[in-house]
mmCIF file of C-alpha atoms in Angstrom:
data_model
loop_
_atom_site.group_PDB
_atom_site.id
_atom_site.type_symbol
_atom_site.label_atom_id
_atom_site.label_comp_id
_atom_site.label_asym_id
_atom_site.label_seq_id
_atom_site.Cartn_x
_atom_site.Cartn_y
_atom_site.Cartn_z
ATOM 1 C CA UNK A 1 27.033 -209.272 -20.742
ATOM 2 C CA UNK A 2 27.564 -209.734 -17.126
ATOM 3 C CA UNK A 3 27.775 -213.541 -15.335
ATOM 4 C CA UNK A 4 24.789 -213.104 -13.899
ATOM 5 C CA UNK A 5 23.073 -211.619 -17.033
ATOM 6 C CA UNK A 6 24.487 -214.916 -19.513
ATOM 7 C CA UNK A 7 22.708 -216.990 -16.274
ATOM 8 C CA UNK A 8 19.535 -215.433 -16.344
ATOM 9 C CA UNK A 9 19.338 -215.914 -20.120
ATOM 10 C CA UNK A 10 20.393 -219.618 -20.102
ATOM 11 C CA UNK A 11 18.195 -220.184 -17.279
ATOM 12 C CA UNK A 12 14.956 -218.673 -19.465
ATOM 13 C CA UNK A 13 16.657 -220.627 -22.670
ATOM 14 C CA UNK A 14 16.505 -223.884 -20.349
ATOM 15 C CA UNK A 15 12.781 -223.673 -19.598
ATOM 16 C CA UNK A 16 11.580 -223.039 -22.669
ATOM 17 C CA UNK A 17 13.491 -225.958 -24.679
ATOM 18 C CA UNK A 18 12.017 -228.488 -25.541
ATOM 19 C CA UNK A 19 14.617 -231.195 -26.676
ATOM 20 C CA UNK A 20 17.217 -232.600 -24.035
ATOM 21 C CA UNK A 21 19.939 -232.069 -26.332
ATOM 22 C CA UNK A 22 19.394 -228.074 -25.944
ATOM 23 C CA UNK A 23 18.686 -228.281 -22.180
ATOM 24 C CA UNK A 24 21.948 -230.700 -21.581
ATOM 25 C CA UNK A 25 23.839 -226.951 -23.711
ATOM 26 C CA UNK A 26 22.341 -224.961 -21.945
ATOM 27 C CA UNK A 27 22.571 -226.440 -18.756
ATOM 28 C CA UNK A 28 26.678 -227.084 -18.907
ATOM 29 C CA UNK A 29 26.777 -223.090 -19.834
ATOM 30 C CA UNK A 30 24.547 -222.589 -16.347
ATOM 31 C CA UNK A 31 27.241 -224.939 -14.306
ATOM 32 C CA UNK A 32 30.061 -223.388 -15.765
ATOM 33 C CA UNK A 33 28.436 -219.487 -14.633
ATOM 34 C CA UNK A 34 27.480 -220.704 -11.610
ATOM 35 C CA UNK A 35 30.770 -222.226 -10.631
ATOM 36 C CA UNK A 36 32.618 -218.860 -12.342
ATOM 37 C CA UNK A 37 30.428 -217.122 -9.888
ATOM 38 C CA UNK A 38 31.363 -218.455 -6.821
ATOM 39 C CA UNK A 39 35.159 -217.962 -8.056
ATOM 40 C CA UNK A 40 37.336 -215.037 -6.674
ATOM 41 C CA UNK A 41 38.763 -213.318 -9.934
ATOM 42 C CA UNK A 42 40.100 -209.802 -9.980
ATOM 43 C CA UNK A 43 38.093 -207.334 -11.624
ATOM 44 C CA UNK A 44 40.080 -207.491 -15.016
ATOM 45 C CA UNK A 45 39.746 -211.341 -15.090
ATOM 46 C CA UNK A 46 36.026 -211.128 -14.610
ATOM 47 C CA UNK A 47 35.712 -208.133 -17.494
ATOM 48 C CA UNK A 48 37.847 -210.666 -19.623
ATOM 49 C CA UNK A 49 34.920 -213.388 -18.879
ATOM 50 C CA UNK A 50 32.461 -211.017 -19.817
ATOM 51 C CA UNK A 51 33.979 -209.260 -22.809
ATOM 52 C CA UNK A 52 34.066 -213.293 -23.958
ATOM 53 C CA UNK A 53 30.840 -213.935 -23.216
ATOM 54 C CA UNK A 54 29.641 -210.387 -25.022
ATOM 55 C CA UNK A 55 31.362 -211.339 -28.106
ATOM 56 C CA UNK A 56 29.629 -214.870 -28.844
ATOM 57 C CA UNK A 57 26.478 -212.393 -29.348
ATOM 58 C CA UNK A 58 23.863 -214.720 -27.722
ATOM 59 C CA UNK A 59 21.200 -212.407 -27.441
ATOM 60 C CA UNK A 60 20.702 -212.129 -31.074
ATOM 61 C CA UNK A 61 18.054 -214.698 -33.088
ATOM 62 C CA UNK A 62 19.911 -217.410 -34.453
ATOM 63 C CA UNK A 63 18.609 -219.570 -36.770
ATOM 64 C CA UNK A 64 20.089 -222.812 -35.483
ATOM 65 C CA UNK A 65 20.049 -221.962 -31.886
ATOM 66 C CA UNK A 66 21.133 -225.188 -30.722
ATOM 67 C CA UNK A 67 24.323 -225.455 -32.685
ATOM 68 C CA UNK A 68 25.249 -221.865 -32.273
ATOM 69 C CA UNK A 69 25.214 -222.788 -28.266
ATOM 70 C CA UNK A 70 26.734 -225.619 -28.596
ATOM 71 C CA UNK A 71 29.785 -224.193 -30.651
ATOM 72 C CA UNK A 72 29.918 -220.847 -28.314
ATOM 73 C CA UNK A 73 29.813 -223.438 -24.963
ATOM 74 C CA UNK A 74 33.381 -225.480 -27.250
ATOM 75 C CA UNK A 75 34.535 -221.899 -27.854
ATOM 76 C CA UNK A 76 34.036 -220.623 -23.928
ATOM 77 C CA UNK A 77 35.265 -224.276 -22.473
ATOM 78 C CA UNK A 78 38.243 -223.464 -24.735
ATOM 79 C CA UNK A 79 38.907 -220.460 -23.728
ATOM 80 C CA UNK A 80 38.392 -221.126 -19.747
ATOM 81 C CA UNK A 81 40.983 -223.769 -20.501
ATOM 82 C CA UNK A 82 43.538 -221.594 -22.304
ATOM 83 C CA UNK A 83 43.224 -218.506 -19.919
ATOM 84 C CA UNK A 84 42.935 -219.516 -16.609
ATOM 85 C CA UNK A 85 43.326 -223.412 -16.952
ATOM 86 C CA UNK A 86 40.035 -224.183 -16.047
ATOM 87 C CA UNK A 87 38.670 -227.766 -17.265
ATOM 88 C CA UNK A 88 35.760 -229.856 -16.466
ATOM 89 C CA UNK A 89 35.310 -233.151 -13.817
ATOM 90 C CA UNK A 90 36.822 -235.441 -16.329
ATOM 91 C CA UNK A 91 38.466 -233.252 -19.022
ATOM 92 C CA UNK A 92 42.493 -235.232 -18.469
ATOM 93 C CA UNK A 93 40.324 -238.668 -17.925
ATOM 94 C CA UNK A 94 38.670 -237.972 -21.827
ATOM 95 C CA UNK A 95 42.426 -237.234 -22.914
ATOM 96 C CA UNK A 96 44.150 -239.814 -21.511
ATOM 97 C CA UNK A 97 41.243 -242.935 -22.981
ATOM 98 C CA UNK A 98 41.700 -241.560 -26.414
ATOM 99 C CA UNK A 99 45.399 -240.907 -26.927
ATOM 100 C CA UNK A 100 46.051 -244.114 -24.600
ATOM 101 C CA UNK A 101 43.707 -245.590 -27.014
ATOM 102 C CA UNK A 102 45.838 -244.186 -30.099
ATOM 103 C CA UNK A 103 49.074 -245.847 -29.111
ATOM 104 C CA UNK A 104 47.742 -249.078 -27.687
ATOM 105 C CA UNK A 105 46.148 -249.546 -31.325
ATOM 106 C CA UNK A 106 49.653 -248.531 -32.317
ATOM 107 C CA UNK A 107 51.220 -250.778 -29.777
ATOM 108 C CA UNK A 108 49.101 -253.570 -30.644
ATOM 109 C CA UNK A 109 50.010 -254.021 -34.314
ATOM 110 C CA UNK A 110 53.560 -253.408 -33.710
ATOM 111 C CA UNK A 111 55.006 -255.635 -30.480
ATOM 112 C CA UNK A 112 51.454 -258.221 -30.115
ATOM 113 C CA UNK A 113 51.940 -258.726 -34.073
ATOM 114 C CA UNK A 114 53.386 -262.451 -32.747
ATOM 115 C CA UNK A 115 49.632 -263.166 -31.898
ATOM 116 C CA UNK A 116 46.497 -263.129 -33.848
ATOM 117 C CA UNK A 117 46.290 -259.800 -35.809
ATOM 118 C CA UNK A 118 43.053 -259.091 -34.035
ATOM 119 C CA UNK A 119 44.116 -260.437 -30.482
ATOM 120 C CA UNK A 120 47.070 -258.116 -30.541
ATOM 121 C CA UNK A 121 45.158 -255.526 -31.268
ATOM 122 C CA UNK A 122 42.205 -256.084 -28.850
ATOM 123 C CA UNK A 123 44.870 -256.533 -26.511
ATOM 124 C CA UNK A 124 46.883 -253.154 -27.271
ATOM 125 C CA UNK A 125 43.321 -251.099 -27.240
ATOM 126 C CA UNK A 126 42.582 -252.178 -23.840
ATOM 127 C CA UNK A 127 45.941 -251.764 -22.406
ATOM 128 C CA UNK A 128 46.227 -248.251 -24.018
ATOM 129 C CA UNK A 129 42.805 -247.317 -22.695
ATOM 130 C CA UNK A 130 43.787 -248.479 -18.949
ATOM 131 C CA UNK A 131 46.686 -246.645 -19.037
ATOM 132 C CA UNK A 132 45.272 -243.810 -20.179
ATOM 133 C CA UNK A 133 42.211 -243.665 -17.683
ATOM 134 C CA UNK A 134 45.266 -244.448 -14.977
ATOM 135 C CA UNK A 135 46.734 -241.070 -16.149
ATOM 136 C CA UNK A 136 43.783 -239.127 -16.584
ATOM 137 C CA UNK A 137 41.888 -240.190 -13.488
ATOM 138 C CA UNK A 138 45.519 -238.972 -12.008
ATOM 139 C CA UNK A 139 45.829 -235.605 -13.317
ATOM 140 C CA UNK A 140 42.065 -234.839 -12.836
ATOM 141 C CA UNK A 141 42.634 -235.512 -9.050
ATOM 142 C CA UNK A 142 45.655 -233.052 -9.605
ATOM 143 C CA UNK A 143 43.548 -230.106 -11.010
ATOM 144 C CA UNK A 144 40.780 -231.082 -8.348
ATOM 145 C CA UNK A 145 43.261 -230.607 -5.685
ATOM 146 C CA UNK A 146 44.617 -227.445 -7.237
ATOM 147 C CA UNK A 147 40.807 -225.719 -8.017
ATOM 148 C CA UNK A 148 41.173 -225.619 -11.387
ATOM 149 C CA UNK A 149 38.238 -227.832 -12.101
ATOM 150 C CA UNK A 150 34.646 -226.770 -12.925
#
């Protein structure tokens, strides 16, 4: 299945949904093909795209079509990621909230343990989350500035 063949097919999937949970799938799959499009990839990189997109089958009926997109869109993001370090606006911003999260949870029980159990721990979560948006928001701007961001 060719780029433009997965957009055409997303793009008739898209009109006729009727939930905005399927349209929000389908419509992430369109912005990732369009902005794959407009990419300059050698000709194996772009077979590799569309051997991947060939083998999540998405022609076929499935029975819950939603899902099936939703778990073939985790599956391409993934693979984008892995291959040619690709990653959405905000994918190092998402990372950096929940493992700064993690350890200022982590941070909280252990050094704030002087203060109120739950103060310390309020305390450590937001820290942890700041510094972890600080990071992300960082690195993002660092993929952005590299085109490696969808």
């Amino acid at each position: 299945m060719t780029l433009q063949e997965a957009y055409n097919f997303f793009e008739r999937l898209k009109i006729e949904a009727t939930k905005k949970s399927e349209i929000r799938v389908y419509e992430k799959f369109l912005h990732i093909l369009s902005e794959l499009k407009k990419r300059d990839f050698s000709k194996d990189e772009f077979q590799s795209i569309e051997a991947k997109l060939e083998s999540f089958n998405l022609e076929s009926n499935h029975e819950n079509g939603k899902k099936y997109f939703k778990n073939a869109l985790s599956k391409f993001e993934k693979y984008l990621k892995d291959t040619f370090s690709l990653t959405s606006k905000v994918y190092y911003t998402n990372m950096g909230i929940g493992i700064g999260s993690s350890f200022g949870i982590l941070f909280g029980i252990v050094m704030l343990s002087s203060l109120e159990r739950s103060l310390g721990i309020a305390l450590g979560l937001s820290f942890g989350m700041l510094i972890g948006l600080i990071n992300g928001r960082f690195i993002d701007g660092k993929a952005r500035s590299e085109g490696r961001v969808l």
